[in-house]
Amino acid sequence: MGALPASASPGQAAAPTSTQKDINPLDYQAGRYIVVLTEQPAAMYDGGTAGLAPTKPKPGHKLDANRPEVKKYQAHLQNKQAAVAKTENVTVKRTFTAAINGFSAELSAEQALGLAKDPNVLAVAPDTENAPDYSSTDFLGLSGQNGSWNTAFGGQDQAGKGVVVGVIDTGYTPSSPFFAGEAVKPLTGAPQVGVPYRTGDGKIAMLKANGETFTGECQKGVGTGAAFDGTACNSKVLSAHYFADDFLKYVPPANRAPQEVISPVDVASHGTHTASTAAGNANISASIGGRNMGITGGVAPAAKLSIYKVCWEDNDPNTGGCYSSASVAAVNQAILDGVDVLNYSISGSTSTTTDPVSLAFLSATSAGIFVAASAGNSGPTAGTVNHGAPWVTTVAATSFSSELQGTAEFSDGTKFRGASMMAHGVAPSHVVLAATAAAAGAATPELCGPNSLDAAKVAGKVVVCDRGVFDRVAKSAEVKRAGGVGMILANVTSSSEDVDLHSVPTVHVNPPATQLIKDKVTANPDILVSLVDRDTTGLPVDPQPQVAGFSSRGPLGATGSDLFKPDVAAPGVAVLAGVSPIASGGDQFGMMSGTSMASPHVAGFAALLMAKNPGWSPAVVKSAMMTTAGAVVNADGSRNTDVFATGAGQAAVAKALNPGFVFDAGDVDYLKFIQGTGIDLGIPGLGSTAPRDMNLPSFAVGSLAGKVTVTRTVTALTPGMYKATANVPGVDVKVVPSSLNFAKAGQQREFKVTFENVNAALGEFAMGGISWQGPGTTVTSPVAVRPLPALVAPELAFTSGSGTGSAKIPVVSGSNSPVALTLDGLSKADSTAIELVPGPLVTVPNKSNFLKEVKVPAGTTLAKFQVLSSDPTADYDMVVFNPAGSYYDVRTGSSSESLSLRNPQPGTYTILANLYSSTGGAPVKATVDAAVLGGSVGNASVSPNPLQLANGKPGDVTLSWTGLAPGSYLGRVSFGDTGTQTFVSVIITDGGAAVVPENGKTGGADKPGKPKGAAPGAGLRL
């Protein structure tokens, strides 16, 4: 076990009390952080501080950083940031005052925890390094004589006019035809909406549809990016910024991609693709590999673009180089520039709605900016959706075209079609599974990674390669290197079929074709296959749109599944758009897949809607898209009812112009939501809103027992009578009132919805919708509710002076049927009595420190480590080292400490107990406990069993134990077989009562901390 840096001496002052309701020391390890302070940023400050005038822009206006009151308030925030940083001797790296009120810095674990406890600090979040998530206009009905551009938005020259779309990504390609424009000249006469002009200081400005003015600049590159001299911006791309500080600081030159340039220029294609999809020029003739791909363009071709490069290429393909501090800085700049829409096709958090980037987006939303973000590419696994904040529109990905297909024709007459764009076919040839054609020493030949195939086994054959790990085009390159003549690329699990420019003719197939092909080749190694450049199966064309297998799914765990995500879906499979010639070997066009490609479609839709309705708030735009969305279908053409995959459905922008009524929300509503998640913002009288009551055009209840009622307020855009109908199979849904009558546009009405389970499966989400039929439109909201057998606290602790006794477990029944209870445990902890004196924490045993090793077997569902002090005035601390060489630091101001690890990594754990302080420096007794949950051992029971209470009725389950010796015990009570459970700790005292920790800290499946081998004195003092 390596050394821990020394802790503070017991005589130092305790850290201030935090405004957050639950600070988990496990969350704070040494590293880069963004520290967000509690005072509002300039974009949201509405007054209240003596001597500082409000700076929040009026609705429809941007933040003017040149106003004296804004400058004064920003200076105030910077002074406060400096004062907060000084309390922990922190060196501020970058300050933020517009999008968020905060700063970025490198922090020790002690500094991070100290700041988290500061009442002036809202959040201390890691400065994470995220990754990008990887013509649709015809499919969406935008282009053509009768397309929406012409019929609803005044023609493609007006579609998005007067709106600026900001794209936070990998930069852009100035030479792309999607971004071509005219040189911008100085203003002559009065400004015209949508017509850029040069300002006196050389910047580019434009009067927007909402009456405000966008002002941007073309930031010159430096070093490797010096060729970008700031003259490339034009009448299409009004502004281009880059944020390279973190990349230059944390990635050594030797680890940077050789093609990377320090400028807004894109070397990865991702940003070029997303920007051209959202608002690229129209009527672009595209070709890939010599194949004519027809005419394409951006969703909002008349909108302008503002580029913010935050992602950088290095030699690690898994990092992506998208630092969250750079993203916050980009949002900050976008607010000051005055964009109307932001697209963020970069991964984000699944576990919180208030990370720094999300809070920056809240300020953007408060400034009237609509934010679209990708849902993530971790589907079809449930609970993987990113960007859960209600002020962000989170976008799932769908397929939209089956035109680019090929066929693998086997000599036995069977045919399998899949995505393909081959220049020529392959005559009947032998076929081999890559798994059976391994080169010497190749560990995973089935993946067709570089140098993994044996040329002697592959030459002249078609190779079946599994998707995964390596780039798809790298697989075909390996087949070609080994002498193969073609490839069948097989998805191991259902996912997108992608159209790539491969080194050999390729057909990309999905299950069940994957296993059928493998079984066929295994059974008959001499079978022949030909690859044909079209679909010859004669099967019906696949119905569209279908949700992509990779698209991340809800529910949103960050809010207990009480907030609905994703919001909407849009095309994200094999999307044709611009790419970077630097990344593609000279190509200008390419097809990419991912929710990254879906999000800019919705950003483009927002630009169309805001150009047409400049007074709409971001929440109104989101509501209009969600309540008018179209169906997403299954492979058989039936409607896909999994709303955690599809969101409200496929966004349909023309229908969104007439949404009937809308669910609006503003920054006060969002701040109440934040408080409803358990964060105290320190704003007197603000109140809180539970996530399930957030005024969204969707409904989610993660824990339904009895009746749950939620409230919504809607605003009419089209007056008239609207009547509600609801359909959630197995759940009784009552809407009160069931009719809403609006006399005029702008009127608001409130309604309540009550959910009660009837016969829906327990532990699973029941999904459906609520629709309001109104004058010429239907307003539809998706619904997902999960009935549970019971509501119970996830973890409870009891203490008793008797080895035979009982305790009550409060529950609320979720079913009228009997619910069987199962008890695992009570498993006795391995307890060691200790007596220490106060002293500094070190990693060797002495009179102030005690070490204990514990073995945790494989398959353990819960391990609990505790230091239980006998003196409530003393302060014992605990650090737990795990088998991976990291540690969990559980040093708080409590007298005792506790750590629970669910599904812990098997191996040896080391508990370090330290007595930090005691009254008068006296020695204090304690016990060091390590409990590993096992099966039932016959020393306890639960009653009644089964639990029989009416649905919604509260009651108690009695946990009884007998014959327990003094010590700590761990158990689990399961309610039915749906995953509802509570972990219980029972502490039997002997003589002096042990002090039970107030709130045991809970880690996930071995959440890593800092490596054991940290150098002594390296700065960890919590």
XYZ file of N, CA and C in Angstrom, residues 238-360:
369
model
N -20.174 33.564 -39.766
C -19.946 34.923 -39.283
C -18.852 35.001 -38.230
N -18.560 33.890 -37.605
C -17.635 33.926 -36.484
C -17.017 32.551 -36.301
N -15.766 32.507 -35.844
C -15.085 31.234 -35.593
C -14.093 31.424 -34.455
N -14.291 30.670 -33.388
C -13.417 30.733 -32.213
C -12.850 29.347 -31.932
N -11.759 29.304 -31.215
C -11.225 28.025 -30.741
C -10.770 28.186 -29.302
N -10.794 27.068 -28.555
C -10.492 27.064 -27.128
C -9.499 25.932 -26.867
N -8.218 26.270 -26.961
C -7.158 25.257 -26.965
C -6.341 25.221 -25.676
N -6.676 26.040 -24.698
C -5.821 26.157 -23.512
C -5.577 24.809 -22.839
N -6.638 24.060 -22.594
C -6.488 22.787 -21.885
C -5.743 21.767 -22.734
N -6.039 21.743 -24.016
C -5.351 20.810 -24.911
C -3.852 21.096 -24.914
N -3.480 22.353 -25.028
C -2.063 22.706 -25.071
C -1.381 22.445 -23.728
N -2.138 22.601 -22.647
C -1.534 22.423 -21.327
C -1.390 20.962 -20.953
N -2.394 20.137 -21.275
C -2.428 18.774 -20.753
C -2.002 17.698 -21.746
N -1.894 18.034 -23.023
C -1.451 17.052 -24.013
C -0.082 17.476 -24.531
N 0.967 16.736 -24.205
C 2.308 17.102 -24.685
C 2.358 17.112 -26.205
N 3.219 17.937 -26.786
C 3.300 17.996 -28.256
C 3.472 16.633 -28.903
N 4.215 15.744 -28.271
C 4.448 14.429 -28.855
C 3.178 13.600 -28.935
N 2.174 13.918 -28.099
C 0.933 13.146 -28.077
C -0.183 13.784 -28.892
N 0.086 14.943 -29.478
C -0.929 15.584 -30.307
C -0.912 14.992 -31.702
N -2.092 14.880 -32.290
C -2.165 14.359 -33.656
C -1.367 15.269 -34.586
N -0.562 14.698 -35.458
C 0.294 15.543 -36.312
C -0.488 16.475 -37.216
N -1.726 16.122 -37.534
C -2.520 16.974 -38.423
C -3.264 18.077 -37.678
N -3.257 18.059 -36.330
C -4.016 19.057 -35.575
C -3.427 20.451 -35.758
N -4.311 21.441 -35.849
C -3.900 22.835 -36.014
C -4.590 23.687 -34.958
N -3.869 24.635 -34.407
C -4.414 25.491 -33.354
C -5.133 26.671 -34.012
N -6.338 26.367 -34.429
C -7.195 27.336 -35.117
C -8.598 26.742 -35.149
N -9.573 27.463 -35.703
C -10.918 26.885 -35.806
C -11.051 25.785 -36.857
N -10.003 25.487 -37.582
C -10.080 24.512 -38.678
C -10.258 23.096 -38.128
N -11.152 22.350 -38.744
C -11.510 20.993 -38.343
C -10.559 19.992 -38.990
N -9.958 19.119 -38.185
C -9.109 18.060 -38.729
C -9.723 16.689 -38.467
N -10.956 16.652 -37.941
C -11.565 15.382 -37.548
C -12.859 15.072 -38.293
N -13.451 16.045 -38.982
C -14.694 15.920 -39.764
C -15.961 16.104 -38.948
N -15.909 15.808 -37.652
C -17.134 15.808 -36.846
C -17.830 17.166 -36.859
N -17.087 18.232 -36.593
C -17.688 19.556 -36.551
C -18.162 20.032 -37.911
N -17.388 19.716 -38.955
C -17.809 20.066 -40.319
C -19.133 19.389 -40.641
N -19.252 18.124 -40.235
C -20.468 17.361 -40.517
C -21.673 17.938 -39.784
N -21.517 18.220 -38.481
C -22.655 18.722 -37.711
C -23.059 20.122 -38.151
N -22.088 20.993 -38.404
C -22.412 22.354 -38.816
C -23.089 22.379 -40.182
N -22.586 21.567 -41.112
C -23.191 21.542 -42.447
C -24.578 20.926 -42.403
N -24.817 19.996 -41.473
C -26.152 19.415 -41.327
C -27.133 20.438 -40.794
N -26.740 21.203 -39.796
C -27.658 22.160 -39.173
C -27.993 23.318 -40.095
N -26.989 23.932 -40.686
C -27.228 25.185 -41.405
C -26.304 25.365 -42.592
N -25.869 24.267 -43.214
C -25.054 24.377 -44.413
C -25.846 24.930 -45.582
N -25.127 25.431 -46.571
C -25.784 25.942 -47.772
C -26.619 24.857 -48.446
N -27.623 25.283 -49.185
C -28.473 24.370 -49.948
C -27.888 24.130 -51.335
N -28.467 23.159 -52.028
C -28.148 22.879 -53.439
C -26.688 22.508 -53.648
N -26.149 21.702 -52.749
C -24.772 21.239 -52.882
C -24.774 19.877 -53.566
N -24.056 19.776 -54.656
C -23.934 18.507 -55.385
C -22.820 17.690 -54.750
N -23.181 16.545 -54.191
C -22.233 15.752 -53.404
C -21.863 14.469 -54.129
N -20.636 14.023 -53.893
C -20.185 12.740 -54.424
C -19.234 12.115 -53.405
N -19.255 10.783 -53.339
C -18.372 10.033 -52.445
C -17.735 8.905 -53.246
N -16.408 8.903 -53.286
C -15.719 7.839 -54.006
C -16.090 7.752 -55.465
N -16.359 8.906 -56.087
C -16.729 8.930 -57.488
C -18.192 8.652 -57.740
N -18.952 8.376 -56.693
C -20.371 8.084 -56.853
C -21.182 9.355 -56.617
N -22.075 9.675 -57.540
C -22.914 10.856 -57.420
C -23.965 10.619 -56.339
N -23.936 11.464 -55.299
C -24.866 11.299 -54.192
C -26.046 12.273 -54.283
N -26.129 13.026 -55.372
C -27.255 13.915 -55.552
C -27.060 15.267 -54.886
N -28.171 15.967 -54.701
C -28.162 17.322 -54.151
C -28.538 17.266 -52.672
N -27.819 17.983 -51.864
C -28.098 18.006 -50.432
C -27.847 19.393 -49.880
N -28.056 19.561 -48.572
C -27.843 20.854 -47.929
C -28.194 20.782 -46.470
N -28.032 21.887 -45.768
C -28.352 21.946 -44.355
C -29.839 22.080 -44.116
N -30.271 21.816 -42.891
C -31.681 21.879 -42.542
C -32.201 23.313 -42.608
N -31.398 24.274 -42.168
C -31.793 25.681 -42.203
C -30.801 26.436 -43.078
N -30.926 26.340 -44.395
C -29.873 26.850 -45.280
C -29.696 28.352 -45.257
N -30.708 29.109 -44.831
C -30.566 30.564 -44.802
C -30.035 31.069 -43.457
N -29.908 30.182 -42.497
C -29.342 30.593 -41.205
C -27.836 30.784 -41.334
N -27.263 31.535 -40.427
C -25.816 31.751 -40.387
C -25.202 30.853 -39.314
N -23.871 30.740 -39.375
C -23.153 29.857 -38.464
C -22.114 30.622 -37.651
N -21.939 30.178 -36.422
C -20.850 30.654 -35.574
C -20.173 29.411 -35.002
N -18.873 29.285 -35.233
C -18.138 28.059 -34.930
C -17.340 28.223 -33.638
N -17.401 27.184 -32.783
C -16.655 27.168 -31.524
C -15.937 25.821 -31.414
N -14.643 25.829 -31.657
C -13.875 24.580 -31.638
C -13.381 24.296 -30.222
N -13.842 23.171 -29.664
C -13.429 22.783 -28.312
C -12.836 21.384 -28.267
N -12.911 20.642 -29.365
C -12.428 19.259 -29.409
C -11.136 19.190 -30.213
N -10.184 18.427 -29.683
C -8.854 18.391 -30.269
C -8.388 16.955 -30.419
N -7.615 16.711 -31.469
C -7.160 15.361 -31.789
C -5.819 15.069 -31.129
N -5.755 13.926 -30.446
C -4.479 13.449 -29.925
C -4.288 12.006 -30.366
N -3.285 11.330 -29.821
C -2.993 9.978 -30.294
C -3.747 8.905 -29.531
N -4.730 9.295 -28.710
C -5.582 8.339 -28.013
C -6.988 8.461 -28.573
N -7.455 7.486 -29.362
C -8.767 7.615 -30.003
C -9.923 7.611 -29.016
N -9.669 7.262 -27.762
C -10.747 7.177 -26.794
C -10.991 8.481 -26.050
N -10.109 9.459 -26.178
C -10.273 10.668 -25.383
C -11.103 11.726 -26.088
N -10.889 11.936 -27.356
C -11.678 12.938 -28.065
C -11.255 14.369 -27.801
N -10.633 14.613 -26.662
C -10.090 15.929 -26.397
C -11.096 17.040 -26.285
N -12.323 16.757 -25.828
C -13.340 17.799 -25.667
C -13.455 18.141 -24.190
N -12.681 19.104 -23.737
C -12.661 19.439 -22.318
C -13.896 20.250 -21.944
N -14.519 19.900 -20.812
C -15.733 20.602 -20.414
C -15.450 22.069 -20.099
N -14.252 22.387 -19.605
C -13.938 23.799 -19.356
C -13.907 24.581 -20.666
N -13.428 23.957 -21.739
C -13.451 24.613 -23.046
C -14.889 24.802 -23.525
N -15.743 23.801 -23.243
C -17.145 23.915 -23.639
C -17.837 25.039 -22.886
N -17.557 25.158 -21.577
C -18.138 26.264 -20.809
C -17.681 27.602 -21.384
N -16.397 27.708 -21.717
C -15.881 28.939 -22.305
C -16.565 29.233 -23.639
N -16.843 28.181 -24.413
C -17.512 28.368 -25.703
C -18.939 28.858 -25.512
N -19.664 28.278 -24.556
C -21.024 28.748 -24.283
C -20.982 30.194 -23.812
N -20.027 30.488 -22.970
C -19.825 31.856 -22.499
C -19.692 32.820 -23.683
N -18.834 32.442 -24.642
C -18.609 33.287 -25.809
C -19.849 33.365 -26.690
N -20.552 32.256 -26.836
C -21.753 32.225 -27.679
C -22.829 33.152 -27.128
N -22.956 33.208 -25.795
C -23.922 34.130 -25.185
C -23.543 35.572 -25.508
N -22.265 35.880 -25.367
C -21.809 37.245 -25.648
C -21.963 37.587 -27.124
N -21.717 36.608 -28.006
C -21.844 36.858 -29.442
C -23.297 37.104 -29.833
N -24.218 36.370 -29.176
C -25.628 36.540 -29.484
C -26.197 35.501 -30.423
N -25.745 34.249 -30.324
C -26.335 33.201 -31.158
C -27.773 32.953 -30.709
N -28.537 32.290 -31.562
C -29.929 31.932 -31.248
C -30.081 30.461 -30.913
N -29.209 29.653 -31.483
C -29.292 28.194 -31.332
C -27.885 27.679 -31.070
N -27.774 26.672 -30.205
C -26.506 25.980 -29.997
C -26.689 24.499 -30.266
N -25.731 23.919 -30.981
C -25.706 22.466 -31.127
C -24.488 21.920 -30.398
N -24.726 20.838 -29.626
C -23.670 20.241 -28.804
C -23.696 18.734 -29.009
N -22.972 18.269 -30.003
C -22.901 16.836 -30.311
C -21.689 16.215 -29.635
N -21.637 16.347 -28.333
C -20.526 15.869 -27.519
C -21.122 15.134 -26.331
N -20.447 14.090 -25.889
C -20.983 13.292 -24.793
C -21.112 14.115 -23.531
N -21.936 13.642 -22.609
C -22.184 14.349 -21.361
C -22.497 13.388 -20.241
N -22.985 13.936 -19.159
C -23.212 13.149 -17.955
C -24.536 12.391 -18.022
N -24.520 11.185 -17.441
C -25.756 10.428 -17.246
C -26.216 10.489 -15.791
N -25.383 11.037 -14.914
C -25.642 10.945 -13.480
C -26.013 12.263 -12.824
N -25.962 13.368 -13.550
C -26.334 14.657 -12.977
C -26.905 15.557 -14.058
N -27.751 16.472 -13.626
C -28.288 17.477 -14.555
C -27.656 18.845 -14.311
N -26.687 18.906 -13.407
C -26.117 20.207 -13.033
C -24.597 20.205 -13.114
N -24.028 19.528 -14.084
C -22.604 19.658 -14.328
C -22.343 21.040 -14.920
N -21.093 21.511 -14.939
C -20.830 22.882 -15.390
C -21.327 23.187 -16.804
N -21.183 22.244 -17.728
C -21.654 22.502 -19.096
C -23.164 22.670 -19.095
N -23.850 21.824 -18.334
C -25.302 21.937 -18.254
C -25.728 23.265 -17.645
N -25.027 23.702 -16.607
C -25.353 24.997 -16.007
C -25.070 26.151 -16.972
N -24.015 26.001 -17.782
C -23.751 27.010 -18.810
C -24.895 27.045 -19.824
